Amino acid sequence: MKRGVMQRLKHRSRRRPLGATHGVAGRYNLGMIARIANDMAQYIGFGAADAENIRALRPYLLKHVSDIVERFYEALDAHPGARAVLEGPEQLNRLKQTLSQWIESLLSGDYDENYWSRRARIGQVHVEVQLPQHYMFCGMEVLWGEFQRITVAEGVPEAPAKLRSLHKLLTLEVGVMLETYKDNLSQKVRSLERSAVHEQLHRAEQLAQIGQLAASLAHEIKNPLAGISGAIQIMRDATPPDDPHQPILAEILRQVTRLDGTVKDLLIYARPKPPSFEQCRINELCERVVTMLLREPKLRRISFRSQLQADLPTIQADEAQIEQVLINLLLNAADASRENGVVRLTSSNTGGNVEIRVIDEGVGMDEQTVQRAFEPFFTLKSKGTGLGLPICQKIVEAHGGEISVRSEPGLGTTVVVRLPQEPRKDGLR
Ligand code: HEM
């Protein structure tokens, strides 16, 4: 027996006295279950005449209840999978008793809403003990076999019609039992969804707070940093070129410039400017950005290849912001590339959108990393701020576009940016 099931059973049997009802009402959609029973009854034409037929069968079958119950548990015991659900003799005795009561109420002839609610609660016990759903059919089949056998042996008048009514009822019983499984599953899905939404909201709140904090910090740092940079430049200009302090001053300036970049990123991310839209030729922008990047000495080890579709429509966009997106994406691609790697930049017209792709053949990312790629401050680079892609996402979305990443570890990464020709009036997608 599975350990989890075993533990659940022990837990249940310790807490629940024999024949006690379950405190599950309200947790399950009992009204819905009664409606489903009613719906099935209408479909198969189960009504008052059937209830009457079943009531007529009652005295014949009740005489043999203990035989029926014994046969039911013999069949169950003979099957290793079904047997594994059971805990031990004490539980078995309890089950025999409750099954007898179940058969008695089955033959009562009174199938109102309360009846189906009670049935749903019983079904719920099976869900709780993790009884495999398909065993419901098996259990019901054994009961049906016994009901038929006894009806014939007892020589019940008009047996076929009575058995027909009983068979319909057993079908409703299985339907209700299955519905309890489904209801339970939907409850679980709903509760999972709720916790996922909660998690997302919590994360969004955290990020908003971090963003605010980062923005105020960045603001505080920006001005003193400009002062330091100016002072170092004055010192550098006043120092003879061959002075041994020159390399130190140059290094300080480099670091200050880097810090300045981080601060700018933080401010762009935390307080993005709304795009100011103008006519923009994406191909020209792409060419300009690539030419600019080619001048960067550290990018000389990379080959940039552009494949730009000739007849692209112009789009409404903020050129400076889209330029920033392209620079971020191309720099990311270059960083991920190996020595002498190739980074491809393509543009195309796809159903009214302009699509830009930045493709590298670098180290790539696994599924988990791809999922976190747009998370602010998430980075695997030693020198990154983790804001490059989130900034791109903010800009692209403010243009009413979409950005996505596909990656294969060891093979490379493709970032796809889709920009509409015209953003929606409200600036949203
Ligand atoms: C399909 C016909 C079945 C019927 C009519 C039926 C009926 C019942 C009833 C009336 C209860 C008691 C519910 C309560 O405590 O309120 C119950 C519980 C239970 N049933 Fe079934 N059952 C069926 C099939 C099965 C099968 C096939 C298995 C096992 C393979 C099984 C295992 C159990 C177990 C483990 C419990 C919980 C017992 C406890 O710990 O109290 N049942 N069932």
CSV table of C-alpha atoms and ligand atoms in Angstrom, one decimal:
chain,number,residue,atom,x,y,z
A,1,MET,CA,0.0,0.0,0.0
A,2,LYS,CA,1.2,3.5,-0.8
A,3,ARG,CA,2.5,5.1,2.4
A,4,GLY,CA,0.5,8.3,1.8
A,5,VAL,CA,-2.8,6.4,1.6
A,6,MET,CA,-1.9,4.3,4.6
A,7,GLN,CA,-1.3,7.4,6.7
A,8,ARG,CA,-4.5,9.0,5.6
A,9,LEU,CA,-6.5,5.9,6.5
A,10,LYS,CA,-4.9,5.6,9.9
A,11,HIS,CA,-5.6,9.3,10.5
A,12,ARG,CA,-9.2,8.9,9.5
A,13,SER,CA,-9.9,5.8,11.5
A,14,ARG,CA,-8.4,7.3,14.6
A,15,ARG,CA,-10.5,10.4,14.4
A,16,ARG,CA,-13.8,9.1,13.1
A,17,PRO,CA,-16.0,6.9,15.2
A,18,LEU,CA,-18.0,4.1,13.6
A,19,GLY,CA,-20.7,5.3,11.3
A,20,ALA,CA,-20.0,9.0,12.1
A,21,THR,CA,-20.9,11.5,9.3
A,22,HIS,CA,-18.2,13.6,7.8
A,23,GLY,CA,-17.7,17.3,8.3
A,24,VAL,CA,-17.4,17.8,4.6
A,25,ALA,CA,-20.7,19.5,3.9
A,26,GLY,CA,-20.1,22.9,2.6
A,27,ARG,CA,-16.6,22.1,1.3
A,28,TYR,CA,-18.1,20.4,-1.7
A,29,ASN,CA,-20.7,21.5,-4.2
A,30,LEU,CA,-23.5,19.3,-3.0
A,31,GLY,CA,-26.2,21.3,-4.6
A,32,MET,CA,-24.4,20.9,-7.9
A,33,ILE,CA,-24.2,17.1,-7.4
A,34,ALA,CA,-27.9,16.8,-6.7
A,35,ARG,CA,-28.5,18.8,-10.0
A,36,ILE,CA,-26.3,16.4,-11.9
A,37,ALA,CA,-28.1,13.4,-10.5
A,38,ASN,CA,-31.4,15.1,-11.6
A,39,ASP,CA,-30.0,15.8,-15.0
A,40,MET,CA,-28.9,12.2,-15.5
A,41,ALA,CA,-32.3,11.0,-14.2
A,42,GLN,CA,-34.0,13.0,-16.9
A,43,TYR,CA,-31.7,11.7,-19.6
A,44,ILE,CA,-32.3,8.0,-18.8
A,45,GLY,CA,-35.9,8.5,-17.8
A,46,PHE,CA,-35.6,7.6,-14.1
A,47,GLY,CA,-38.7,8.5,-12.3
A,48,ALA,CA,-41.5,7.6,-9.9
A,49,ALA,CA,-42.3,4.3,-11.6
A,50,ASP,CA,-38.6,3.2,-11.2
A,51,ALA,CA,-38.7,4.2,-7.5
A,52,GLU,CA,-41.8,2.1,-7.1
A,53,ASN,CA,-40.1,-0.9,-8.8
A,54,ILE,CA,-37.1,-0.6,-6.6
A,55,ARG,CA,-39.2,-0.4,-3.5
A,56,ALA,CA,-40.9,-3.6,-4.6
A,57,LEU,CA,-37.5,-5.3,-4.9
A,58,ARG,CA,-36.5,-4.2,-1.4
A,59,PRO,CA,-37.9,-7.1,0.7
A,60,TYR,CA,-36.3,-9.7,-1.6
A,61,LEU,CA,-32.9,-8.1,-1.6
A,62,LEU,CA,-32.7,-7.0,2.0
A,63,LYS,CA,-33.0,-10.7,3.1
A,64,HIS,CA,-29.6,-11.2,1.5
A,65,VAL,CA,-27.8,-8.1,2.5
A,66,SER,CA,-25.1,-9.8,4.5
A,67,ASP,CA,-24.4,-12.2,1.5
A,68,ILE,CA,-24.2,-9.3,-0.9
A,69,VAL,CA,-21.8,-7.5,1.4
A,70,GLU,CA,-19.6,-10.6,1.9
A,71,ARG,CA,-19.5,-11.1,-1.9
A,72,PHE,CA,-18.6,-7.5,-2.4
A,73,TYR,CA,-15.6,-7.7,-0.1
A,74,GLU,CA,-14.5,-11.2,-1.4
A,75,ALA,CA,-14.2,-9.6,-4.8
A,76,LEU,CA,-12.4,-6.6,-3.4
A,77,ASP,CA,-10.1,-8.8,-1.4
A,78,ALA,CA,-9.2,-11.0,-4.4
A,79,HIS,CA,-7.9,-8.0,-6.3
A,80,PRO,CA,-4.4,-6.8,-5.1
A,81,GLY,CA,-5.0,-3.2,-6.2
A,82,ALA,CA,-8.4,-2.9,-4.4
A,83,ARG,CA,-7.1,-4.8,-1.4
A,84,ALA,CA,-4.2,-2.3,-1.1
A,85,VAL,CA,-6.6,0.5,-0.3
A,86,LEU,CA,-7.8,-1.2,2.8
A,87,GLU,CA,-6.2,-0.8,6.2
A,88,GLY,CA,-7.1,-3.8,8.2
A,89,PRO,CA,-9.8,-5.9,9.8
A,90,GLU,CA,-11.2,-3.1,11.9
A,91,GLN,CA,-11.8,-1.0,8.9
A,92,LEU,CA,-13.2,-3.9,6.9
A,93,ASN,CA,-15.8,-4.4,9.6
A,94,ARG,CA,-16.7,-0.8,9.5
A,95,LEU,CA,-17.0,-0.9,5.8
A,96,LYS,CA,-19.2,-4.0,5.8
A,97,GLN,CA,-21.6,-2.2,8.2
A,98,THR,CA,-21.7,1.0,6.2
A,99,LEU,CA,-22.2,-0.9,2.9
A,100,SER,CA,-25.2,-2.6,4.4
A,101,GLN,CA,-26.7,0.8,5.3
A,102,TRP,CA,-25.8,2.0,1.8
A,103,ILE,CA,-27.8,-0.9,0.3
A,104,GLU,CA,-30.7,-0.3,2.6
A,105,SER,CA,-31.0,3.4,1.6
A,106,LEU,CA,-30.4,2.4,-2.1
A,107,LEU,CA,-33.6,0.4,-1.9
A,108,SER,CA,-35.6,3.0,0.1
A,109,GLY,CA,-37.3,4.4,-3.0
A,110,ASP,CA,-36.8,8.0,-1.9
A,111,TYR,CA,-34.3,9.8,-4.1
A,112,ASP,CA,-34.6,13.4,-3.2
A,113,GLU,CA,-31.9,16.1,-3.0
A,114,ASN,CA,-30.8,15.0,0.5
A,115,TYR,CA,-30.3,11.5,-0.8
A,116,TRP,CA,-27.8,12.6,-3.4
A,117,SER,CA,-26.1,15.0,-1.0
A,118,ARG,CA,-25.5,12.0,1.4
A,119,ARG,CA,-24.3,10.0,-1.6
A,120,ALA,CA,-21.9,12.7,-2.5
A,121,ARG,CA,-20.5,12.7,1.0
A,122,ILE,CA,-19.9,9.0,0.7
A,123,GLY,CA,-18.2,9.5,-2.6
A,124,GLN,CA,-16.0,12.1,-0.9
A,125,VAL,CA,-14.8,9.4,1.5
A,126,HIS,CA,-13.5,7.5,-1.4
A,127,VAL,CA,-11.7,10.6,-2.8
A,128,GLU,CA,-10.2,11.1,0.7
A,129,VAL,CA,-8.8,7.6,0.9
A,130,GLN,CA,-7.5,8.0,-2.7
A,131,LEU,CA,-9.5,5.1,-4.0
A,132,PRO,CA,-8.7,4.8,-7.7
A,133,GLN,CA,-11.7,6.1,-9.6
A,134,HIS,CA,-12.2,3.1,-11.9
A,135,TYR,CA,-12.7,0.8,-8.9
A,136,MET,CA,-16.1,2.5,-8.5
A,137,PHE,CA,-17.3,0.8,-11.7
A,138,CYS,CA,-15.9,-2.6,-10.4
A,139,GLY,CA,-17.6,-2.3,-7.0
A,140,MET,CA,-20.9,-1.3,-8.7
A,141,GLU,CA,-20.6,-4.2,-11.2
A,142,VAL,CA,-20.2,-6.7,-8.3
A,143,LEU,CA,-23.3,-5.3,-6.6
A,144,TRP,CA,-25.3,-5.4,-9.8
A,145,GLY,CA,-24.3,-9.1,-10.3
A,146,GLU,CA,-25.5,-9.9,-6.8
A,147,PHE,CA,-28.8,-8.0,-7.2
A,148,GLN,CA,-29.6,-9.8,-10.5
A,149,ARG,CA,-28.7,-13.2,-9.1
A,150,ILE,CA,-30.9,-12.8,-6.0
A,151,THR,CA,-33.8,-11.3,-8.0
A,152,VAL,CA,-33.9,-14.3,-10.3
A,153,ALA,CA,-33.3,-16.8,-7.5
A,154,GLU,CA,-36.2,-15.3,-5.5
A,155,GLY,CA,-38.6,-15.5,-8.5
A,156,VAL,CA,-39.5,-11.8,-8.2
A,157,PRO,CA,-42.6,-11.0,-10.3
A,158,GLU,CA,-41.8,-8.8,-13.4
A,159,ALA,CA,-38.1,-9.1,-12.6
A,160,PRO,CA,-36.8,-7.6,-15.8
A,161,ALA,CA,-38.7,-4.3,-15.4
A,162,LYS,CA,-37.6,-4.1,-11.7
A,163,LEU,CA,-34.0,-4.9,-12.5
A,164,ARG,CA,-34.1,-2.3,-15.3
A,165,SER,CA,-35.1,0.4,-12.7
A,166,LEU,CA,-32.4,-0.8,-10.3
A,167,HIS,CA,-29.8,-0.6,-13.1
A,168,LYS,CA,-30.7,3.0,-13.9
A,169,LEU,CA,-30.3,3.8,-10.2
A,170,LEU,CA,-26.9,2.2,-10.1
A,171,THR,CA,-25.9,4.3,-13.1
A,172,LEU,CA,-26.9,7.5,-11.3
A,173,GLU,CA,-24.9,6.3,-8.3
A,174,VAL,CA,-21.7,5.9,-10.4
A,175,GLY,CA,-22.3,9.2,-12.0
A,176,VAL,CA,-22.6,10.9,-8.6
A,177,MET,CA,-19.5,9.1,-7.3
A,178,LEU,CA,-17.5,10.2,-10.4
A,179,GLU,CA,-18.8,13.8,-10.0
A,180,THR,CA,-17.4,13.9,-6.5
A,181,TYR,CA,-14.0,13.0,-7.9
A,182,LYS,CA,-14.3,15.8,-10.5
A,183,ASP,CA,-15.6,18.3,-8.0
A,184,ASN,CA,-12.7,17.5,-5.7
A,185,LEU,CA,-10.2,18.0,-8.6
A,186,SER,CA,-11.8,21.3,-9.5
A,187,GLN,CA,-11.5,22.4,-5.9
A,188,LYS,CA,-7.8,21.5,-6.0
A,189,VAL,CA,-7.3,23.3,-9.3
A,190,ARG,CA,-9.1,26.4,-7.9
A,191,SER,CA,-7.0,26.4,-4.8
A,192,LEU,CA,-3.8,26.0,-6.8
A,193,GLU,CA,-4.8,28.8,-9.0
A,194,ARG,CA,-5.6,31.0,-6.0
A,195,SER,CA,-2.2,30.3,-4.5
A,196,ALA,CA,-0.5,31.0,-7.9
A,197,VAL,CA,-2.3,34.4,-8.2
A,198,HIS,CA,-1.5,35.2,-4.6
A,199,GLU,CA,2.2,34.4,-5.2
A,200,GLN,CA,2.2,36.6,-8.3
A,201,LEU,CA,0.6,39.5,-6.5
A,202,HIS,CA,3.0,39.1,-3.6
A,203,ARG,CA,6.0,39.1,-6.0
A,204,ALA,CA,4.6,42.1,-7.9
A,205,GLU,CA,4.3,44.0,-4.7
A,206,GLN,CA,7.8,43.1,-3.6
A,207,LEU,CA,9.1,44.2,-7.0
A,208,ALA,CA,7.2,47.4,-6.9
A,209,GLN,CA,8.8,48.1,-3.5
A,210,ILE,CA,12.3,47.2,-4.6
A,211,GLY,CA,11.8,49.3,-7.7
A,212,GLN,CA,10.7,52.3,-5.6
A,213,LEU,CA,13.7,51.9,-3.3
A,214,ALA,CA,16.1,51.4,-6.2
A,215,ALA,CA,14.7,54.5,-7.9
A,216,SER,CA,15.2,56.7,-4.8
A,217,LEU,CA,18.7,55.3,-4.3
A,218,ALA,CA,19.6,55.9,-7.9
A,219,HIS,CA,18.3,59.4,-7.7
A,220,GLU,CA,20.5,60.0,-4.6
A,221,ILE,CA,23.6,58.5,-6.3
A,222,LYS,CA,23.2,60.3,-9.7
A,223,ASN,CA,24.3,63.8,-8.8
A,224,PRO,CA,27.3,62.9,-6.6
A,225,LEU,CA,28.4,60.5,-9.3
A,226,ALA,CA,28.4,63.2,-11.9
A,227,GLY,CA,30.4,65.3,-9.5
A,228,ILE,CA,33.0,62.6,-9.0
A,229,SER,CA,33.2,62.0,-12.7
A,230,GLY,CA,33.8,65.7,-13.4
A,231,ALA,CA,36.4,66.0,-10.6
A,232,ILE,CA,38.4,62.9,-11.9
A,233,GLN,CA,38.3,64.3,-15.4
A,234,ILE,CA,39.8,67.6,-14.2
A,235,MET,CA,42.5,65.6,-12.3
A,236,ARG,CA,43.2,63.5,-15.3
A,237,ASP,CA,43.6,66.5,-17.6
A,238,ALA,CA,45.8,68.2,-15.1
A,239,THR,CA,48.1,65.2,-14.8
A,240,PRO,CA,50.9,64.6,-17.3
A,241,PRO,CA,50.1,61.7,-19.7
A,242,ASP,CA,53.1,59.7,-18.5
A,243,ASP,CA,52.3,60.1,-14.8
A,244,PRO,CA,52.0,56.7,-13.1
A,245,HIS,CA,48.6,57.8,-11.7
A,246,GLN,CA,47.0,58.1,-15.1
A,247,PRO,CA,46.0,54.4,-15.3
A,248,ILE,CA,44.5,54.6,-11.9
A,249,LEU,CA,42.5,57.7,-12.9
A,250,ALA,CA,41.4,56.0,-16.1
A,251,GLU,CA,40.2,53.0,-14.1
A,252,ILE,CA,38.2,55.2,-11.6
A,253,LEU,CA,36.5,56.9,-14.6
A,254,ARG,CA,35.7,53.5,-16.2
A,255,GLN,CA,34.1,52.3,-12.9
A,256,VAL,CA,32.2,55.6,-12.5
A,257,THR,CA,30.9,55.3,-16.0
A,258,ARG,CA,29.7,51.8,-15.3
A,259,LEU,CA,28.0,52.9,-12.1
A,260,ASP,CA,26.4,55.7,-14.0
A,261,GLY,CA,25.0,53.1,-16.5
A,262,THR,CA,23.5,51.0,-13.7
A,263,VAL,CA,21.9,54.1,-12.1
A,264,LYS,CA,20.4,55.1,-15.5
A,265,ASP,CA,19.0,51.6,-16.0
A,266,LEU,CA,17.5,51.6,-12.6
A,267,LEU,CA,15.8,55.0,-13.2
A,268,ILE,CA,14.5,53.9,-16.7
A,269,TYR,CA,13.1,50.7,-15.2
A,270,ALA,CA,11.6,52.3,-12.1
A,271,ARG,CA,10.3,55.4,-13.7
A,272,PRO,CA,9.9,54.7,-17.4
A,273,LYS,CA,9.1,57.6,-19.7
A,274,PRO,CA,6.0,57.1,-21.9
A,275,PRO,CA,7.0,56.7,-25.5
A,276,SER,CA,6.8,59.7,-27.7
A,277,PHE,CA,5.6,58.3,-31.0
A,278,GLU,CA,6.9,59.3,-34.4
A,279,GLN,CA,7.2,57.7,-37.8
A,280,CYS,CA,10.1,55.1,-37.4
A,281,ARG,CA,11.9,53.1,-40.1
A,282,ILE,CA,13.0,50.0,-38.3
A,283,ASN,CA,15.5,48.8,-40.9
A,284,GLU,CA,17.4,52.2,-40.8
A,285,LEU,CA,17.4,52.0,-37.0
A,286,CYS,CA,18.7,48.5,-37.0
A,287,GLU,CA,21.5,49.4,-39.4
A,288,ARG,CA,22.4,52.5,-37.3
A,289,VAL,CA,22.6,50.4,-34.1
A,290,VAL,CA,24.7,47.7,-35.7
A,291,THR,CA,27.2,50.3,-37.1
A,292,MET,CA,27.4,51.9,-33.7
A,293,LEU,CA,28.1,48.6,-31.9
A,294,LEU,CA,30.7,47.6,-34.5
A,295,ARG,CA,32.8,50.6,-33.3
A,296,GLU,CA,32.9,49.1,-29.8
A,297,PRO,CA,36.3,47.4,-29.4
A,298,LYS,CA,35.0,44.6,-27.1
A,299,LEU,CA,32.4,43.7,-29.8
A,300,ARG,CA,35.0,43.2,-32.5
A,301,ARG,CA,35.2,39.5,-31.6
A,302,ILE,CA,31.6,39.1,-32.8
A,303,SER,CA,30.2,39.1,-36.3
A,304,PHE,CA,26.9,40.9,-36.7
A,305,ARG,CA,24.8,39.8,-39.7
A,306,SER,CA,21.6,41.6,-40.6
A,307,GLN,CA,18.8,40.2,-42.7
A,308,LEU,CA,16.3,43.0,-43.1
A,309,GLN,CA,13.2,42.6,-45.1
A,310,ALA,CA,13.2,45.3,-47.8
A,311,ASP,CA,9.6,46.5,-47.9
A,312,LEU,CA,8.9,47.0,-44.2
A,313,PRO,CA,6.2,49.4,-43.3
A,314,THR,CA,7.1,52.4,-41.2
A,315,ILE,CA,5.7,52.1,-37.6
A,316,GLN,CA,4.7,54.6,-34.9
A,317,ALA,CA,7.4,54.3,-32.3
A,318,ASP,CA,9.8,56.1,-30.0
A,319,GLU,CA,13.0,55.8,-31.9
A,320,ALA,CA,15.3,56.4,-28.9
A,321,GLN,CA,13.5,53.8,-26.8
A,322,ILE,CA,13.5,51.1,-29.6
A,323,GLU,CA,17.2,51.9,-30.1
A,324,GLN,CA,17.7,51.1,-26.5
A,325,VAL,CA,15.9,47.8,-26.9
A,326,LEU,CA,18.0,46.9,-29.9
A,327,ILE,CA,21.3,47.8,-28.1
A,328,ASN,CA,20.3,45.8,-25.0
A,329,LEU,CA,19.4,42.8,-27.0
A,330,LEU,CA,22.4,42.9,-29.2
A,331,LEU,CA,24.8,43.4,-26.3
A,332,ASN,CA,23.1,40.5,-24.4
A,333,ALA,CA,23.5,38.3,-27.5
A,334,ALA,CA,27.2,39.4,-27.9
A,335,ASP,CA,27.8,38.6,-24.2
A,336,ALA,CA,26.3,35.1,-24.6
A,337,SER,CA,28.3,34.4,-27.7
A,338,ARG,CA,31.6,32.5,-27.9
A,339,GLU,CA,34.8,34.0,-29.4
A,340,ASN,CA,34.2,34.9,-33.1
A,341,GLY,CA,30.5,34.0,-32.7
A,342,VAL,CA,27.8,35.2,-35.0
A,343,VAL,CA,24.8,37.4,-33.9
A,344,ARG,CA,22.0,37.7,-36.4
A,345,LEU,CA,19.5,40.6,-36.5
A,346,THR,CA,16.5,40.1,-38.7
A,347,SER,CA,13.4,42.1,-39.5
A,348,SER,CA,10.2,41.1,-41.2
A,349,ASN,CA,6.6,42.0,-41.7
A,350,THR,CA,4.3,39.5,-40.0
A,351,GLY,CA,0.6,40.1,-40.4
A,352,GLY,CA,0.7,43.9,-39.8
A,353,ASN,CA,3.4,43.7,-37.1
A,354,VAL,CA,7.1,44.4,-37.6
A,355,GLU,CA,9.0,41.5,-36.1
A,356,ILE,CA,12.6,41.9,-35.1
A,357,ARG,CA,14.7,38.9,-34.1
A,358,VAL,CA,18.1,38.9,-32.3
A,359,ILE,CA,19.6,35.4,-32.7
A,360,ASP,CA,22.8,34.2,-31.1
A,361,GLU,CA,24.6,30.8,-31.2
A,362,GLY,CA,25.9,31.2,-27.7
A,363,VAL,CA,25.6,29.4,-24.4
A,364,GLY,CA,21.8,29.4,-24.3
A,365,MET,CA,19.6,29.1,-21.2
A,366,ASP,CA,17.7,26.3,-19.6
A,367,GLU,CA,13.9,26.4,-19.2
A,368,GLN,CA,14.0,27.8,-15.7
A,369,THR,CA,16.4,30.6,-16.6
A,370,VAL,CA,14.2,31.5,-19.6
A,371,GLN,CA,11.2,31.7,-17.4
A,372,ARG,CA,13.0,34.2,-15.1
A,373,ALA,CA,14.6,36.2,-18.0
A,374,PHE,CA,12.2,39.2,-17.6
A,375,GLU,CA,12.3,39.2,-13.9
A,376,PRO,CA,14.0,42.5,-12.7
A,377,PHE,CA,17.4,42.1,-11.0
A,378,PHE,CA,17.7,38.5,-12.2
A,379,THR,CA,21.0,38.0,-13.9
A,380,LEU,CA,23.6,35.3,-14.5
A,381,LYS,CA,26.2,37.8,-15.7
A,382,SER,CA,28.8,38.9,-13.2
A,383,LYS,CA,28.6,42.5,-14.3
A,384,GLY,CA,24.9,42.7,-15.2
A,385,THR,CA,22.2,44.6,-13.3
A,386,GLY,CA,19.5,42.2,-14.4
A,387,LEU,CA,17.5,45.1,-15.8
A,388,GLY,CA,18.3,44.9,-19.5
A,389,LEU,CA,15.5,42.5,-20.6
A,390,PRO,CA,12.9,43.9,-18.1
A,391,ILE,CA,13.6,47.4,-19.6
A,392,CYS,CA,13.1,46.0,-23.1
A,393,GLN,CA,9.9,44.4,-22.0
A,394,LYS,CA,8.6,47.6,-20.5
A,395,ILE,CA,9.4,49.6,-23.6
A,396,VAL,CA,8.0,47.0,-26.0
A,397,GLU,CA,4.8,46.7,-24.0
A,398,ALA,CA,4.4,50.5,-23.8
A,399,HIS,CA,4.4,50.4,-27.7
A,400,GLY,CA,1.6,47.8,-27.6
A,401,GLY,CA,4.0,45.1,-28.7
A,402,GLU,CA,5.3,41.7,-27.4
A,403,ILE,CA,8.7,40.3,-26.6
A,404,SER,CA,9.6,36.7,-26.1
A,405,VAL,CA,12.6,34.5,-25.6
A,406,ARG,CA,13.4,31.0,-26.9
A,407,SER,CA,16.5,29.3,-25.9
A,408,GLU,CA,18.3,26.0,-26.1
A,409,PRO,CA,21.2,25.3,-23.7
A,410,GLY,CA,24.4,25.1,-25.7
A,411,LEU,CA,22.8,26.1,-29.0
A,412,GLY,CA,21.8,29.8,-28.4
A,413,THR,CA,19.0,32.2,-27.8
A,414,THR,CA,16.5,34.0,-30.0
A,415,VAL,CA,14.6,37.1,-28.8
A,416,VAL,CA,11.6,38.0,-30.8
A,417,VAL,CA,10.2,41.6,-30.6
A,418,ARG,CA,6.8,42.3,-32.3
A,419,LEU,CA,5.8,45.9,-32.7
A,420,PRO,CA,2.4,46.9,-34.2
A,421,GLN,CA,2.4,49.5,-36.9
A,422,GLU,CA,0.4,51.7,-34.7
A,423,PRO,CA,0.1,51.4,-30.9
A,424,ARG,CA,-3.4,51.1,-29.4
A,425,LYS,CA,-4.8,54.4,-28.3
A,426,ASP,CA,-4.5,53.5,-24.6
A,427,GLY,CA,-0.9,52.3,-25.1
A,428,LEU,CA,-1.9,48.8,-23.9
A,429,ARG,CA,-1.9,45.5,-25.8
B,1,HEM,C1,-18.8,1.0,-5.8
B,1,HEM,C2,-19.4,0.7,-4.8
B,1,HEM,C3,-19.0,1.2,-3.4
B,1,HEM,C4,-19.9,1.6,-2.5
B,1,HEM,C5,-21.4,1.6,-2.6
B,1,HEM,C6,-19.2,2.0,-1.3
B,1,HEM,C7,-19.7,2.4,-0.2
B,1,HEM,C8,-19.0,3.0,0.9
B,1,HEM,C9,-19.6,3.6,2.0
B,1,HEM,C10,-21.0,3.7,2.3
B,1,HEM,C11,-18.6,4.0,2.8
B,1,HEM,C12,-18.7,4.8,4.1
B,1,HEM,C13,-18.6,6.2,4.0
B,1,HEM,C14,-18.7,7.0,5.3
B,1,HEM,O1,-18.0,6.6,6.2
B,1,HEM,O2,-19.5,7.9,5.4
B,1,HEM,C15,-17.3,3.7,2.1
B,1,HEM,C16,-16.1,4.0,2.6
B,1,HEM,C17,-15.0,3.4,2.1
B,1,HEM,N1,-14.9,2.7,1.0
B,1,HEM,FE1,-16.3,2.2,-0.3
B,1,HEM,N2,-17.8,1.8,-1.6
B,1,HEM,C18,-17.7,1.2,-2.8
B,1,HEM,C19,-16.6,0.9,-3.4
B,1,HEM,C20,-15.4,0.8,-2.8
B,1,HEM,C21,-14.2,0.1,-3.3
B,1,HEM,C22,-14.2,-0.6,-4.6
B,1,HEM,C23,-13.3,0.2,-2.3
B,1,HEM,C24,-11.9,-0.3,-2.3
B,1,HEM,C25,-11.2,-0.9,-3.3
B,1,HEM,C26,-13.8,1.0,-1.2
B,1,HEM,C27,-13.1,1.4,-0.1
B,1,HEM,C28,-13.6,2.2,0.9
B,1,HEM,C29,-12.8,2.7,2.0
B,1,HEM,C30,-11.3,2.5,2.2
B,1,HEM,C31,-13.6,3.5,2.7
B,1,HEM,C32,-13.3,4.3,4.0
B,1,HEM,C33,-13.6,3.4,5.2
B,1,HEM,C34,-13.2,4.1,6.5
B,1,HEM,O3,-12.0,4.3,6.8
B,1,HEM,O4,-14.1,4.5,7.3
B,1,HEM,N3,-15.1,1.3,-1.5
B,1,HEM,N4,-17.6,3.1,1.0
